[in-house]
Amino acid sequence: MEYCGFFSGRLGSDNQTRGLILEAEADNKVPVTRDKLLKSANGTALDRSRYANDDDFKKDVFTALDTYLQNAQKPDVFILPFNHGDMNNAANDADALAKTVKDYYAEHNLGSVTTLVLTGAFHDYKHVDLANVPYHLMSEEQAKRLNKEPELQKKIIPTLGVAGNLTKLRIQQEGNSAKFADELTQYKNGKPTVFFSLGGRVEGPEIQFNLKDADNILKKAKEFQDKGFNVALGNSPRTPTDVTDFLFEKAKENGMHFYNAKKIAETETSDFRQYTGKYKKEFAEQQQKLGNIYPAILSVSDIVVGTKDSFSYTSDTAALGIKTAVYSDMYIDPAKRPDCDRLFNSVKNKYVFDLNDPRVFDTKEVLPVLPQTNATIISAVKKFEKEKTVERLKAAKQAHRQAMPQKNLLALKLNKSHQR
């Protein structure tokens, strides 16, 4: 099957879409590029809520599809993003996009198409065919409803974690590449390596990641170091600048390594996702030399520490068989973001460790590998496509049977008319 997706403008969401497409088309020889994520002509996400009316939205979606299909095979499956930062519009945006894609296929006689919402919320979608809803994004009532309703089970694809864009093969390829050879050599010294993969705050006050958290993480990093580990830390776009500067300085003082993933601001900005701190020169040089080291450093990591705000620990490490721990002491409002607690509590001591658990220091202490979300979703799509094909064949046969008496009656009338 041919897969395609839609651009969301959110790094994590887009990486999930790319990862699912890559795995779904693993047998194809043509590599997946960013062109697989459709966007408007001016480079923005195709969200219905961004548009003043249906006509303008339809025009932009149709233009994006026209442009894509000029040089690409017709997709069988479209992956639709879900914006959890805009819950008032997210479900309707997904449904509107699904409807418009189907309208395009109908108007251009392209046949059937399947629409799939990735990492979405529980919702009574009208036009979306399938919705991947991780369990941590369901309430208890919704989970019970899903368990009781067979028809809903045909539409909802529940998963324990989230889709990801990393595989064991990619990690090893990155780790073996000449680009990272010198940098990774220092971790191949006979000592185990711990990598702290840091998340961060969000726009509102519901998730915080501050200097107190940075100090807690530094203490734990020193504890690993005292127990004979190599220590490396890496931030993310959502890691605040003051936390980034603090950990960069302390890492340098303590013989640890710090890798920046925040975009360096070129002008004054209030966007917390851009780096505005004291070490622009150092981080620019690091970016020029290494680029994104994250996949490569996973190849030499014996344990990766994630943070409770970031769900990448379920897709990037625990699902790939890398020992994983989670820093869970940051402030997250349980009323506004219950999903963070749900996910962590559902996998703690089953697939991941709490960072406060002393077993994190014992390299022989491991947990089972988290079930692969990508594989679960792809299998569900294949099942849906197969059942849809069966239903189409049944409908065609039924239509044929219904038409036969009419044809026979018409032939009989023509025959009698000819005899007269």
XYZ file of C-alpha atoms in Angstrom:
420
model
C 0.000 0.000 0.000
C 1.064 3.549 -0.727
C 1.029 5.900 2.272
C 1.083 9.691 2.443
C 0.706 12.191 5.280
C -0.105 15.781 6.104
C 2.288 18.298 7.627
C 1.407 19.518 11.125
C 4.251 21.929 11.852
C 4.964 20.125 15.131
C 8.248 18.214 15.143
C 7.060 15.274 17.250
C 3.855 14.802 15.282
C 5.606 15.031 11.924
C 8.291 12.576 13.036
C 5.581 10.123 14.065
C 3.962 10.404 10.632
C 7.282 9.971 8.824
C 8.156 7.001 11.003
C 4.872 5.246 10.319
C 5.198 5.840 6.579
C 8.773 4.557 6.563
C 7.820 1.354 8.337
C 4.654 0.823 6.301
C 6.672 1.124 3.112
C 9.764 -0.668 4.369
C 9.718 -3.005 1.355
C 9.801 -0.102 -1.106
C 13.196 0.846 -2.491
C 12.387 4.539 -2.835
C 13.220 6.391 0.417
C 10.533 8.503 2.089
C 11.257 12.214 2.028
C 9.580 15.256 3.555
C 7.581 15.533 0.332
C 5.400 12.787 1.787
C 3.920 15.386 4.147
C 1.516 17.615 2.242
C 1.117 21.263 3.171
C -0.448 24.400 1.731
C 1.249 26.320 -1.074
C 2.612 28.805 1.468
C 4.034 26.025 3.660
C 1.482 25.921 6.474
C -0.550 23.069 7.920
C -3.857 22.305 6.228
C -6.087 22.748 9.276
C -9.700 23.692 8.560
C -9.745 26.002 11.614
C -7.104 28.194 9.958
C -9.476 29.047 7.098
C -12.347 31.519 6.908
C -14.550 29.184 4.859
C -14.861 25.699 3.382
C -14.139 26.808 -0.189
C -10.716 28.274 0.617
C -9.813 25.195 2.629
C -10.925 22.811 -0.118
C -9.007 24.799 -2.720
C -5.733 24.553 -0.771
C -6.149 20.824 -0.036
C -6.970 20.105 -3.674
C -3.950 22.148 -4.809
C -1.666 20.209 -2.464
C -3.013 16.910 -3.783
C -2.717 18.071 -7.406
C 0.912 19.035 -6.838
C 1.776 15.784 -5.082
C 0.132 13.525 -7.653
C 1.979 15.153 -10.552
C 5.066 13.101 -9.683
C 3.878 10.433 -7.271
C 1.855 7.269 -7.116
C -1.719 7.585 -5.853
C -1.777 6.959 -2.072
C -4.043 4.308 -0.618
C -3.748 5.673 2.920
C -3.512 9.247 4.204
C -2.206 9.905 7.717
C -3.853 12.905 9.363
C -2.287 14.822 12.285
C -4.103 15.694 15.498
C -3.212 18.915 17.323
C -3.474 18.276 21.061
C -2.545 21.908 21.637
C -5.880 22.946 20.092
C -8.402 20.476 21.434
C -11.322 22.767 20.561
C -10.627 22.283 16.851
C -8.392 19.211 16.518
C -11.053 16.536 15.960
C -13.085 18.658 13.551
C -9.914 19.606 11.660
C -9.080 15.929 11.199
C -12.610 15.108 10.085
C -12.687 18.029 7.623
C -9.369 16.953 6.128
C -10.586 13.342 5.789
C -13.764 14.501 4.045
C -11.874 16.767 1.657
C -9.412 14.029 0.683
C -12.331 11.703 -0.056
C -14.082 14.451 -2.042
C -10.926 14.867 -4.131
C -10.729 11.140 -4.858
C -14.409 11.044 -5.797
C -14.230 14.084 -8.073
C -11.117 12.743 -9.817
C -12.371 9.131 -10.083
C -9.411 7.818 -8.104
C -11.311 5.072 -6.320
C -11.206 4.258 -2.635
C -8.920 5.872 -0.037
C -8.384 5.259 3.680
C -7.903 8.087 6.179
C -6.093 7.505 9.478
C -5.736 9.919 12.396
C -2.427 9.379 14.189
C -2.130 9.797 17.974
C -5.608 11.277 18.099
C -8.206 11.690 20.797
C -11.311 9.597 21.348
C -14.039 11.152 19.183
C -17.069 10.167 17.114
C -15.462 10.907 13.761
C -17.788 11.153 10.761
C -15.345 10.983 7.855
C -12.160 9.528 9.371
C -11.904 5.780 8.709
C -9.444 4.832 11.441
C -8.146 6.643 14.533
C -5.078 5.620 16.494
C -5.943 6.548 20.086
C -3.268 5.598 22.623
C -4.704 4.390 25.919
C -3.190 7.330 27.794
C -5.389 9.654 25.713
C -8.581 7.832 26.756
C -10.581 8.387 29.906
C -11.668 5.361 31.921
C -15.190 5.741 30.535
C -13.915 5.841 26.959
C -11.800 2.751 27.473
C -14.830 0.896 28.855
C -16.947 2.033 25.921
C -14.337 0.815 23.457
C -14.263 -2.556 25.185
C -18.046 -2.937 24.871
C -18.738 -1.682 21.334
C -17.600 -3.953 18.452
C -18.372 -1.288 15.843
C -16.154 1.207 17.642
C -13.386 -1.387 17.804
C -13.372 -1.450 14.001
C -12.561 2.260 13.929
C -10.336 2.877 16.947
C -6.769 1.524 17.031
C -5.665 1.573 20.689
C -1.946 1.467 21.477
C 0.096 1.585 24.651
C 2.658 4.020 23.273
C 2.990 6.341 20.304
C 4.329 5.879 16.788
C 8.015 6.615 16.217
C 10.486 7.335 13.449
C 13.438 5.361 14.769
C 14.377 1.737 14.165
C 17.230 -0.408 15.422
C 18.671 -0.385 11.907
C 18.642 3.407 11.641
C 20.240 3.818 15.063
C 23.043 1.431 14.132
C 23.552 3.089 10.750
C 23.797 6.515 12.365
C 26.113 5.168 15.041
C 28.424 3.613 12.452
C 28.544 6.673 10.180
C 31.800 8.557 9.718
C 30.112 11.813 10.753
C 29.770 10.688 14.376
C 32.796 8.389 14.625
C 35.068 10.752 16.585
C 32.285 11.935 18.899
C 31.119 8.441 19.788
C 34.605 7.054 20.396
C 34.684 8.608 23.860
C 31.727 6.437 24.890
C 33.416 3.215 23.765
C 35.737 3.030 26.758
C 34.405 -0.054 28.512
C 32.069 1.932 30.740
C 28.276 1.898 30.424
C 26.692 5.100 29.076
C 23.601 6.944 30.280
C 21.966 9.540 28.042
C 19.505 12.073 29.455
C 16.969 13.021 26.774
C 15.269 16.124 28.155
C 11.801 17.378 27.400
C 10.452 20.680 28.646
C 7.576 23.048 29.189
C 4.574 23.927 27.038
C 2.889 27.240 26.180
C 0.667 27.269 29.269
C 1.394 26.613 32.944
C 0.196 22.996 32.922
C 3.661 21.544 32.242
C 6.715 23.143 33.843
C 10.401 22.329 33.528
C 12.586 24.673 35.523
C 15.952 25.102 37.223
C 14.830 22.942 40.141
C 14.283 20.103 37.676
C 17.653 20.852 36.092
C 19.337 20.581 39.494
C 17.541 17.283 40.218
C 18.725 15.905 36.892
C 22.282 17.087 37.513
C 22.343 15.292 40.885
C 21.142 12.095 39.267
C 23.693 12.480 36.454
C 26.484 12.824 39.033
C 25.194 9.707 40.784
C 25.462 7.771 37.529
C 28.953 9.164 37.016
C 30.018 8.116 40.527
C 28.825 4.593 39.723
C 31.106 4.386 36.675
C 28.878 5.604 33.827
C 29.711 7.874 30.932
C 27.130 10.677 31.057
C 25.642 12.658 28.170
C 22.709 15.050 28.125
C 20.624 16.379 25.257
C 17.833 18.936 25.291
C 14.809 19.353 23.007
C 13.110 22.405 21.471
C 10.840 22.619 24.530
C 13.688 22.673 27.076
C 13.824 26.259 28.422
C 16.905 28.336 27.646
C 17.856 28.857 31.326
C 17.712 25.094 31.930
C 19.798 24.544 28.809
C 22.474 27.017 29.934
C 22.596 25.599 33.462
C 23.031 22.005 32.340
C 25.506 22.926 29.599
C 27.712 24.703 32.161
C 27.429 21.973 34.795
C 28.056 19.220 32.271
C 31.261 20.939 31.202
C 32.369 21.366 34.834
C 31.791 17.687 35.590
C 33.290 16.038 32.499
C 29.926 15.261 30.919
C 28.730 16.056 27.417
C 25.761 18.215 26.419
C 24.103 18.323 22.991
C 21.779 21.167 22.020
C 18.708 20.545 19.855
C 17.077 23.954 20.168
C 17.025 26.230 17.134
C 19.307 29.195 17.748
C 17.367 32.472 17.575
C 18.738 34.907 15.032
C 16.761 37.864 16.416
C 15.000 38.764 19.651
C 12.042 36.451 20.190
C 9.584 35.399 22.861
C 9.331 31.899 21.368
C 10.560 29.624 24.165
C 11.325 26.911 21.614
C 14.232 28.955 20.263
C 17.555 29.244 22.067
C 18.283 32.782 23.282
C 21.034 32.121 25.846
C 24.739 32.738 26.355
C 26.181 29.945 24.246
C 24.967 30.673 20.734
C 28.506 30.483 19.350
C 29.263 27.137 20.981
C 25.960 25.607 19.902
C 26.315 26.921 16.351
C 29.719 25.229 16.097
C 28.284 22.017 17.525
C 25.415 22.113 15.039
C 27.822 22.644 12.164
C 29.960 19.690 13.250
C 27.339 17.144 14.349
C 23.830 18.187 13.389
C 21.322 15.871 15.057
C 23.290 13.352 17.115
C 20.243 11.886 18.903
C 19.795 8.682 16.846
C 23.529 8.026 16.827
C 24.046 8.423 20.561
C 21.259 5.936 21.230
C 23.470 3.315 19.603
C 26.019 3.624 22.446
C 23.548 4.170 25.304
C 23.022 1.446 27.891
C 20.203 3.425 29.489
C 18.247 6.464 28.333
C 16.496 8.779 30.768
C 13.427 10.569 29.418
C 11.109 13.070 31.093
C 7.434 12.533 31.928
C 6.239 15.346 29.664
C 7.716 13.735 26.568
C 6.198 10.567 25.143
C 9.266 9.776 23.053
C 10.442 7.361 25.728
C 7.728 4.963 24.572
C 8.615 5.151 20.882
C 12.327 5.928 20.695
C 13.820 3.739 23.410
C 11.495 1.416 25.351
C 9.992 0.139 22.088
C 13.479 -0.482 20.675
C 14.683 -2.550 23.600
C 16.903 0.145 25.155
C 16.718 0.270 28.941
C 14.628 3.331 29.778
C 14.008 5.414 32.886
C 11.763 8.438 33.341
C 12.278 11.578 35.413
C 8.818 11.991 36.972
C 9.337 14.735 39.568
C 8.509 17.698 37.290
C 5.261 19.612 37.745
C 2.436 18.511 35.449
C -1.127 19.583 36.215
C -3.050 16.271 36.495
C -6.364 17.955 35.706
C -5.212 19.541 32.460
C -2.725 16.859 31.331
C -3.861 13.526 32.789
C -2.364 11.812 29.734
C 1.160 12.208 31.102
C 0.335 10.366 34.316
C -1.717 7.751 32.488
C 1.092 6.864 30.127
C 3.830 6.779 32.743
C 1.760 4.768 35.221
C 0.723 2.287 32.531
C 4.322 1.440 31.608
C 6.211 1.964 34.887
C 7.829 -1.245 36.145
C 6.442 -3.063 33.109
C 8.514 -1.487 30.344
C 10.266 1.532 31.932
C 11.814 2.395 35.289
C 11.181 5.417 37.466
C 14.466 7.338 37.652
C 14.225 7.142 41.460
C 14.320 3.326 41.299
C 17.807 2.087 42.361
C 17.625 -0.604 39.670
C 18.463 2.052 37.063
C 22.141 1.733 37.962
C 22.294 -2.035 37.422
C 22.894 -2.713 33.714
C 21.739 -6.309 34.203
C 18.305 -5.191 35.421
C 16.070 -4.904 32.364
C 12.357 -4.959 31.577
C 10.418 -6.402 28.609
C 10.404 -4.509 25.325
C 7.382 -2.245 24.848
C 5.058 -3.508 22.063
C 5.688 -1.701 18.768
C 3.031 0.936 18.104
C 3.949 1.264 14.419
C 3.429 -2.448 13.806
C 0.079 -2.408 15.616
C -1.228 0.473 13.502
C 0.030 -0.939 10.200
C -1.544 -4.313 10.958
C -4.878 -2.633 11.749
C -4.771 -0.667 8.476
C -4.119 -3.854 6.497
C -7.041 -5.564 8.228
C -9.328 -2.613 7.479
C -8.264 -2.543 3.822
C -8.868 -6.273 3.485
C -12.334 -6.029 5.041
C -13.140 -3.014 2.875
C -12.199 -4.990 -0.238
C -14.419 -7.874 0.855
C -17.326 -5.471 1.444
C -16.831 -3.889 -2.000
C -16.894 -7.332 -3.643
C -20.044 -8.267 -1.721
C -21.694 -5.019 -2.784
C -20.715 -5.597 -6.413
C -22.083 -9.151 -6.375
C -25.297 -7.978 -4.735
C -25.712 -5.246 -7.345
C -25.084 -7.807 -10.080
C -27.695 -10.180 -8.640
C -30.224 -7.371 -8.373
C -29.570 -6.308 -11.938
C -29.934 -9.810 -13.426
C -33.746 -10.110 -13.019
C -34.143 -6.703 -14.595
C -31.935 -7.752 -17.508
C -33.797 -11.013 -17.907
C -37.137 -9.190 -17.823
C -35.934 -6.698 -20.419
C -34.648 -9.506 -22.650
C -37.976 -11.317 -22.337
C -39.912 -8.199 -23.311
C -37.612 -7.571 -26.281
C -37.991 -11.202 -27.378
C -41.823 -11.032 -27.209
C -41.789 -7.764 -29.087
C -39.576 -9.304 -31.769
C -41.898 -12.341 -32.074
C -44.923 -10.084 -32.619
